[in-house]
Structures are given as C-alpha cells and as structure tokens.
PDB file of C-alpha atoms (C1' of nucleotides) in Angstrom:
ATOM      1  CA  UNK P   1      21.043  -1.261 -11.352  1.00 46.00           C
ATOM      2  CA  UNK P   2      23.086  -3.443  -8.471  1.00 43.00           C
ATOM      3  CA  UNK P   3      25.524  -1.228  -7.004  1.00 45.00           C
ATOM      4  CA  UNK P   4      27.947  -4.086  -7.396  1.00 41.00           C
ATOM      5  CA  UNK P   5      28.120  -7.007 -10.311  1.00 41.00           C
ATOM      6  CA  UNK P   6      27.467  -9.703  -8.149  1.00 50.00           C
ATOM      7  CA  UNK P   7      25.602  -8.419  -5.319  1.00 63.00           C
ATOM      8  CA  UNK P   8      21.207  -8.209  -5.162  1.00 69.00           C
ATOM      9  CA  UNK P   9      19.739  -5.004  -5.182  1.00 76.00           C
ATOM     10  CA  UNK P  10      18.903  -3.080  -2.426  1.00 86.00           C
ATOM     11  CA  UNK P  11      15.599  -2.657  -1.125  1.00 91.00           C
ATOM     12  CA  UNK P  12      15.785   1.050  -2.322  1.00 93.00           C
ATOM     13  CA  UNK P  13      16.411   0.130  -5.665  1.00 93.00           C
ATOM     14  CA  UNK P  14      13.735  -2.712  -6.062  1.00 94.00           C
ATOM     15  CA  UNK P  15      11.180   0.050  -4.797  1.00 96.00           C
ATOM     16  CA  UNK P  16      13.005   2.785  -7.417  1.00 96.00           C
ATOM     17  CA  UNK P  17      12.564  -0.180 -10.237  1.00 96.00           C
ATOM     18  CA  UNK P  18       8.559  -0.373  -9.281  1.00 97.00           C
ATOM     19  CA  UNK P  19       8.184   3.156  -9.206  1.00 97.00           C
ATOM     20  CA  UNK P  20      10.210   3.824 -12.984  1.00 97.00           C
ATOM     21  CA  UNK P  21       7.342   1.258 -14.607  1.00 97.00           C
ATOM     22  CA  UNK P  22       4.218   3.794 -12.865  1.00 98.00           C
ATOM     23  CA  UNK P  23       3.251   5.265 -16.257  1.00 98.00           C
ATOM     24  CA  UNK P  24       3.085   9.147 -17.047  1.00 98.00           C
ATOM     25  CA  UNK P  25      -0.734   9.963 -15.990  1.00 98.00           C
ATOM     26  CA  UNK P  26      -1.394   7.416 -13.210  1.00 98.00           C
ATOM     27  CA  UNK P  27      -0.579   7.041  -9.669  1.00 98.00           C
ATOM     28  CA  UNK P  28      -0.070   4.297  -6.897  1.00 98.00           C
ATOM     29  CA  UNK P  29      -0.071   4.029  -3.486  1.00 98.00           C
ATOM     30  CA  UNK P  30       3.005   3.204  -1.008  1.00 97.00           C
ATOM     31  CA  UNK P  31       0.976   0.502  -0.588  1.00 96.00           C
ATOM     32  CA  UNK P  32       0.543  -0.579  -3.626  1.00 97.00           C
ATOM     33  CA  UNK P  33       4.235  -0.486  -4.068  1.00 96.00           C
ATOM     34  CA  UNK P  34       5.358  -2.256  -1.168  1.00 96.00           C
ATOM     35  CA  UNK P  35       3.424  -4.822  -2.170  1.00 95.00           C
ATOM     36  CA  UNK P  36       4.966  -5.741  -5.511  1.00 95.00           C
ATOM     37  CA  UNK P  37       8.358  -5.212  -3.824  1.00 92.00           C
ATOM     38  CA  UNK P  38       7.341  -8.217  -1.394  1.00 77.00           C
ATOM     39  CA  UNK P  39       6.954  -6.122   1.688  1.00 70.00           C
ATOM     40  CA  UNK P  40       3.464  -6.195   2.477  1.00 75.00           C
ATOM     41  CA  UNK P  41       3.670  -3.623   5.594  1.00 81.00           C
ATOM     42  CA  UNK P  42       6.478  -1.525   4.392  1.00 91.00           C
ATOM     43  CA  UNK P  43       4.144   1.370   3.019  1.00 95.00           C
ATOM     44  CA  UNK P  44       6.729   3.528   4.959  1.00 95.00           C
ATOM     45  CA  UNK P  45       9.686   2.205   3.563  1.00 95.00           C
ATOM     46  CA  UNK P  46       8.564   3.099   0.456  1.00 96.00           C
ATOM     47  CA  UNK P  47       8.105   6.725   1.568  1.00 96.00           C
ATOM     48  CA  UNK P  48      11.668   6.748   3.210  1.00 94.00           C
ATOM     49  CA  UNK P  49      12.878   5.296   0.065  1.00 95.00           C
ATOM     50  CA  UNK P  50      11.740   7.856  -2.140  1.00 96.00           C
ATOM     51  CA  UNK P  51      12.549  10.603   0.012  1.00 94.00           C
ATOM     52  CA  UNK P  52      16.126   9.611   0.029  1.00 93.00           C
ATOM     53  CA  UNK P  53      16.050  10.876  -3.453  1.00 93.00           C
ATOM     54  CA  UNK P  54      17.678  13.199  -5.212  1.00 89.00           C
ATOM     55  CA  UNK P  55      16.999  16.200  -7.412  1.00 86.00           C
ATOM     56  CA  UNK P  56      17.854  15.360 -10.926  1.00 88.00           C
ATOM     57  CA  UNK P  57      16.776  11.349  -9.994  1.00 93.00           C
ATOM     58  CA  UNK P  58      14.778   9.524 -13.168  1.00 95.00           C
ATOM     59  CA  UNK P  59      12.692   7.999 -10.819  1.00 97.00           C
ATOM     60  CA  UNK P  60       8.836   9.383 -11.522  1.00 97.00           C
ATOM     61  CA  UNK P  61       8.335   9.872  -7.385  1.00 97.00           C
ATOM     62  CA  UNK P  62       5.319  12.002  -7.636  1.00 97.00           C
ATOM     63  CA  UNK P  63       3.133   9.035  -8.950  1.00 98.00           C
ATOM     64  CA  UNK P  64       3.214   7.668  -5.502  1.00 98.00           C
ATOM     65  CA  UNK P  65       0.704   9.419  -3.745  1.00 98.00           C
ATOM     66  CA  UNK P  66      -0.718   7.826  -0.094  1.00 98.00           C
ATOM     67  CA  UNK P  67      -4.027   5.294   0.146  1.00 97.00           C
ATOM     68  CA  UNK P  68      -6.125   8.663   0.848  1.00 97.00           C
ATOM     69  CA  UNK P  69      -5.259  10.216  -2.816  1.00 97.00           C
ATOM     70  CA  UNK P  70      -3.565  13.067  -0.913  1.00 97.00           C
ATOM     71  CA  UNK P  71       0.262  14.407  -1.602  1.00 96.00           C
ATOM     72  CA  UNK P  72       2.335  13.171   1.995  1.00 95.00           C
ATOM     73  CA  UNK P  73       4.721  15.830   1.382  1.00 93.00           C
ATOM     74  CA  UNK P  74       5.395  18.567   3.837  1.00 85.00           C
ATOM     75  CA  UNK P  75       5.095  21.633   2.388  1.00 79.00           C
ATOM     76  CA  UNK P  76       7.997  22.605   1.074  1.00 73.00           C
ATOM     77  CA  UNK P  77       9.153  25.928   0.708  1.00 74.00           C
ATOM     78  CA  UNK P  78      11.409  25.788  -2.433  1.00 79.00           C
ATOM     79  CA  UNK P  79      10.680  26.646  -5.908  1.00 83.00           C
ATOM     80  CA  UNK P  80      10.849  23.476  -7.048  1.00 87.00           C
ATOM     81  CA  UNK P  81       7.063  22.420  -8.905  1.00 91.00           C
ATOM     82  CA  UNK P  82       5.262  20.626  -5.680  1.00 93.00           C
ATOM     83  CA  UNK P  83       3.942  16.894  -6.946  1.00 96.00           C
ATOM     84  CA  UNK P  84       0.281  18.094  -7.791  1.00 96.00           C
ATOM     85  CA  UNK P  85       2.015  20.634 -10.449  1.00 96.00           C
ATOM     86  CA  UNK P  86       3.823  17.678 -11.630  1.00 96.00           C
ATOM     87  CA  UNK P  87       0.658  15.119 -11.581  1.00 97.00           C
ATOM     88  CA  UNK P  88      -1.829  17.944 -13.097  1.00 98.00           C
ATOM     89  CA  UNK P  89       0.985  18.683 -15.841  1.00 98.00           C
ATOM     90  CA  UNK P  90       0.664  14.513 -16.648  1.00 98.00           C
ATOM     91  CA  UNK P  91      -3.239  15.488 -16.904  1.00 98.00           C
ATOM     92  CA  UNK P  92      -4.014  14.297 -13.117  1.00 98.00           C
ATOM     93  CA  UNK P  93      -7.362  16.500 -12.032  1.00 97.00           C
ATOM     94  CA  UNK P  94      -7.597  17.081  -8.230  1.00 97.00           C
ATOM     95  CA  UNK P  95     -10.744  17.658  -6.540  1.00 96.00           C
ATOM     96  CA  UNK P  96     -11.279  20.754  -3.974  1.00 95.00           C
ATOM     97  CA  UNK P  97     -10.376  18.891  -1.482  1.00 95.00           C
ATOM     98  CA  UNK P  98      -6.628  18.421  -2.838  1.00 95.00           C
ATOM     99  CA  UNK P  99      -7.435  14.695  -3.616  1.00 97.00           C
ATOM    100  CA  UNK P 100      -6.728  12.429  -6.226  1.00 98.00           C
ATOM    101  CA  UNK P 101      -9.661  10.085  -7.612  1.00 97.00           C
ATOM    102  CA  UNK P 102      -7.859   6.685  -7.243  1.00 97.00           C
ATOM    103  CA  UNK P 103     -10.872   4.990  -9.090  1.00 96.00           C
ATOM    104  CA  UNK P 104      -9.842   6.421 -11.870  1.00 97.00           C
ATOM    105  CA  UNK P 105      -6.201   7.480 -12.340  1.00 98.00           C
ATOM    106  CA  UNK P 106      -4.605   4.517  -9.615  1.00 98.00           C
ATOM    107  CA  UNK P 107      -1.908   2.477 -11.248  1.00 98.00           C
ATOM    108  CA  UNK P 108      -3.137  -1.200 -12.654  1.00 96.00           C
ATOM    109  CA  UNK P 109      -0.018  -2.799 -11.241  1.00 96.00           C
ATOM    110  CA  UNK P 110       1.282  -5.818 -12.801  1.00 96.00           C
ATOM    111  CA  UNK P 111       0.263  -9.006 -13.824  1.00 94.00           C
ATOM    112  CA  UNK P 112       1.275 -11.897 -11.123  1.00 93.00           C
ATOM    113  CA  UNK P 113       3.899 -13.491 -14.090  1.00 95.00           C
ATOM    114  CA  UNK P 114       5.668  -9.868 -14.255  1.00 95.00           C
ATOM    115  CA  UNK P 115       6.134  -9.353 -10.615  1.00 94.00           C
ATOM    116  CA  UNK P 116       7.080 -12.730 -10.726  1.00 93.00           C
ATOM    117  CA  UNK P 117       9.448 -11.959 -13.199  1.00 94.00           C
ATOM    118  CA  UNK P 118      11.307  -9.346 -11.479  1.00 93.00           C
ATOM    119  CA  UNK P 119      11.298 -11.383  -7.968  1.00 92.00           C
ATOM    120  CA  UNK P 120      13.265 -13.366 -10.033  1.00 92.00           C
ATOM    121  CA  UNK P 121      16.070 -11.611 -10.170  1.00 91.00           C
ATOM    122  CA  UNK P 122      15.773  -9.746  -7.730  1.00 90.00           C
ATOM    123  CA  UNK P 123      16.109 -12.804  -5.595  1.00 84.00           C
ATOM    124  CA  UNK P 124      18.070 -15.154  -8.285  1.00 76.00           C
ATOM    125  CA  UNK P 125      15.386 -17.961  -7.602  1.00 63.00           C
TER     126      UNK P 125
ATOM    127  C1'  DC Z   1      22.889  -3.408  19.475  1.00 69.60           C
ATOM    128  C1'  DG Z   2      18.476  -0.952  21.426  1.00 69.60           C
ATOM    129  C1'  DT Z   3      15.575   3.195  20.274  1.00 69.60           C
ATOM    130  C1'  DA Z   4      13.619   6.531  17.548  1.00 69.60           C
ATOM    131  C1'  DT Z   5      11.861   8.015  13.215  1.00 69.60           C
ATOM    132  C1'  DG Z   6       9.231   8.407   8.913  1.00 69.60           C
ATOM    133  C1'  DA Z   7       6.625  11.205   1.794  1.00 69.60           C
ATOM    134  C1'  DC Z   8       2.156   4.643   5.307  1.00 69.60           C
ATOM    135  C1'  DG Z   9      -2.131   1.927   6.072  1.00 69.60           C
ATOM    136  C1'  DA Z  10      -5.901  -0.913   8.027  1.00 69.60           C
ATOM    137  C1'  DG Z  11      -9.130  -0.942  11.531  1.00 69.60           C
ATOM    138  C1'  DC Z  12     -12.019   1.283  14.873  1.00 69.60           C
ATOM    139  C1'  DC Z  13     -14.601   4.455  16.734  1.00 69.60           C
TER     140       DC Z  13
ATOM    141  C1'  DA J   1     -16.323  11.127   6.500  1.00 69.60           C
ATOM    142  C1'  DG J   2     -12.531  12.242   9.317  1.00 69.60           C
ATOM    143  C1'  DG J   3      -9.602  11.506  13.237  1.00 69.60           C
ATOM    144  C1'  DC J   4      -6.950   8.199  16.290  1.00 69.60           C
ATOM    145  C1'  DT J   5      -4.315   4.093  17.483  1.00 69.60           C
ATOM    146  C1'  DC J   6      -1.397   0.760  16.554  1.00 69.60           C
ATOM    147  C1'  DG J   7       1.432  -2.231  13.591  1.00 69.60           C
ATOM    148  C1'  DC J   8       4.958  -2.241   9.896  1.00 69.60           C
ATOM    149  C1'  DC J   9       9.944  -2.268   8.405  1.00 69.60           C
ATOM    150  C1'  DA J  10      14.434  -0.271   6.752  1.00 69.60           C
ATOM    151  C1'  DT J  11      17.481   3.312   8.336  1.00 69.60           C
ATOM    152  C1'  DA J  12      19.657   6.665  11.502  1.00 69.60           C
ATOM    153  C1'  DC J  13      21.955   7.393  15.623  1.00 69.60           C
TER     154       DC J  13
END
DNA sequence: CGTATGACGAGCC
DNA sequence: AGGCTCGCCATAC
C-alpha cells in the first residue's frame, strides 16, 4: 500500500510486501529478503525495517530469522510471546542450541518472473 | 549535510 | 564450529 496514489512505495513497505508472502511454517533470512527487494547488502535494512513495526502490524515478522537460524532479537522483557513461541506455535522445532534448521524450514523464495513481477511496480518499468 | 547506528552477512582466521 | 572484522544501506540526529 503507497502511502500516496501516485507516489512508489517506500523501501519499508517493499520489504513489509516480501515479508506478508513468507508462508505460516517457514522462515527467511534478512538476507534472503533484501535480496528480492533489490538490495543485495541491505540485510540490515531489513532488520531496521521490521523493527520499526508495530504491535498489532499484519506483517508475519517472526519468519525472518538471521543467516545463523538464530532469533536477532534482544531479549525483551515484556509479555508479549518472543518469536520462537510464535515460530514453534507455526510447528517450527528448534534445536538445543536455540537454532532453526534452515535446510529444512527456510523460505523457497520466488520464482525470477514473480519478483520480476513485483519490481514491476514497484518501479513502474 | 556528515556521523552514528542497527532484529545483517560473507569471509577469514 | 564459533568469534572477529569489515562492508552494506536506510534512517536518526
């Protein structure tokens, strides 16, 4: 959603648009994100973008997990369900090491003529 | 407008 | 494998 009619989204909201398609039971990377939003080093951008979230957002956040399979949040001391509670509620195991196995639950990502798709119009070429 | 700051990551020990 | 360094890039200030 452009915040105005005829104005291209945000980098915020391209990266909020990637994350929304991350399906219930599967994570991706920063990474792996930045790189269908056409920023190939902007892992952290990613991070900063989702943090800039709020509570009651649509936007699935806790599928993005970092390249190691670990959580990147600081522990937070609220009572709000940390993002393992919400990944092992989708069926996501972690090992004792508090790591996901990427192997097997990472995202597939899209097909070249989707992100192409979506470059689209996010870029009206 | 320069500097600092991240929910990062690849490469090297 | 795990820790460190350095590069990345959009914001914040």
């Amino acid at each position: 959603m452009a915040p105005q009619s005829n104005e291209l989204p945000t980098v915020f909201e391209r990266i909020y648009q990637v994350v929304r398609l991350i399906p219930p039971g599967r994570v991706a990377t920063y990474g792996q994100v930045a790189a269908i939003v056409s920023h190939c080093g902007a892992a952290r951008t990613v991070g900063w973008a989702l943090h800039a979230l709020n509570e009651g957002t649509d936007v699935p956040w806790h599928r993005v997990i970092n390249a190691s399979g670990r959580s990147s949040l600081p522990n937070d001391e609220s009572d709000l369900p940390t993002q393992r509670t919400l990944l092992e509620e989708e069926g996501i195991r972690f090992d004792s090491q508090d790591r996901v196995d990427l192997a097997i639950y990472q995202w597939e990502g899209l097909d070249w003529p989707e992100i192409e798709d979506l470059r689209a119009a996010w870029f009206q070429t």
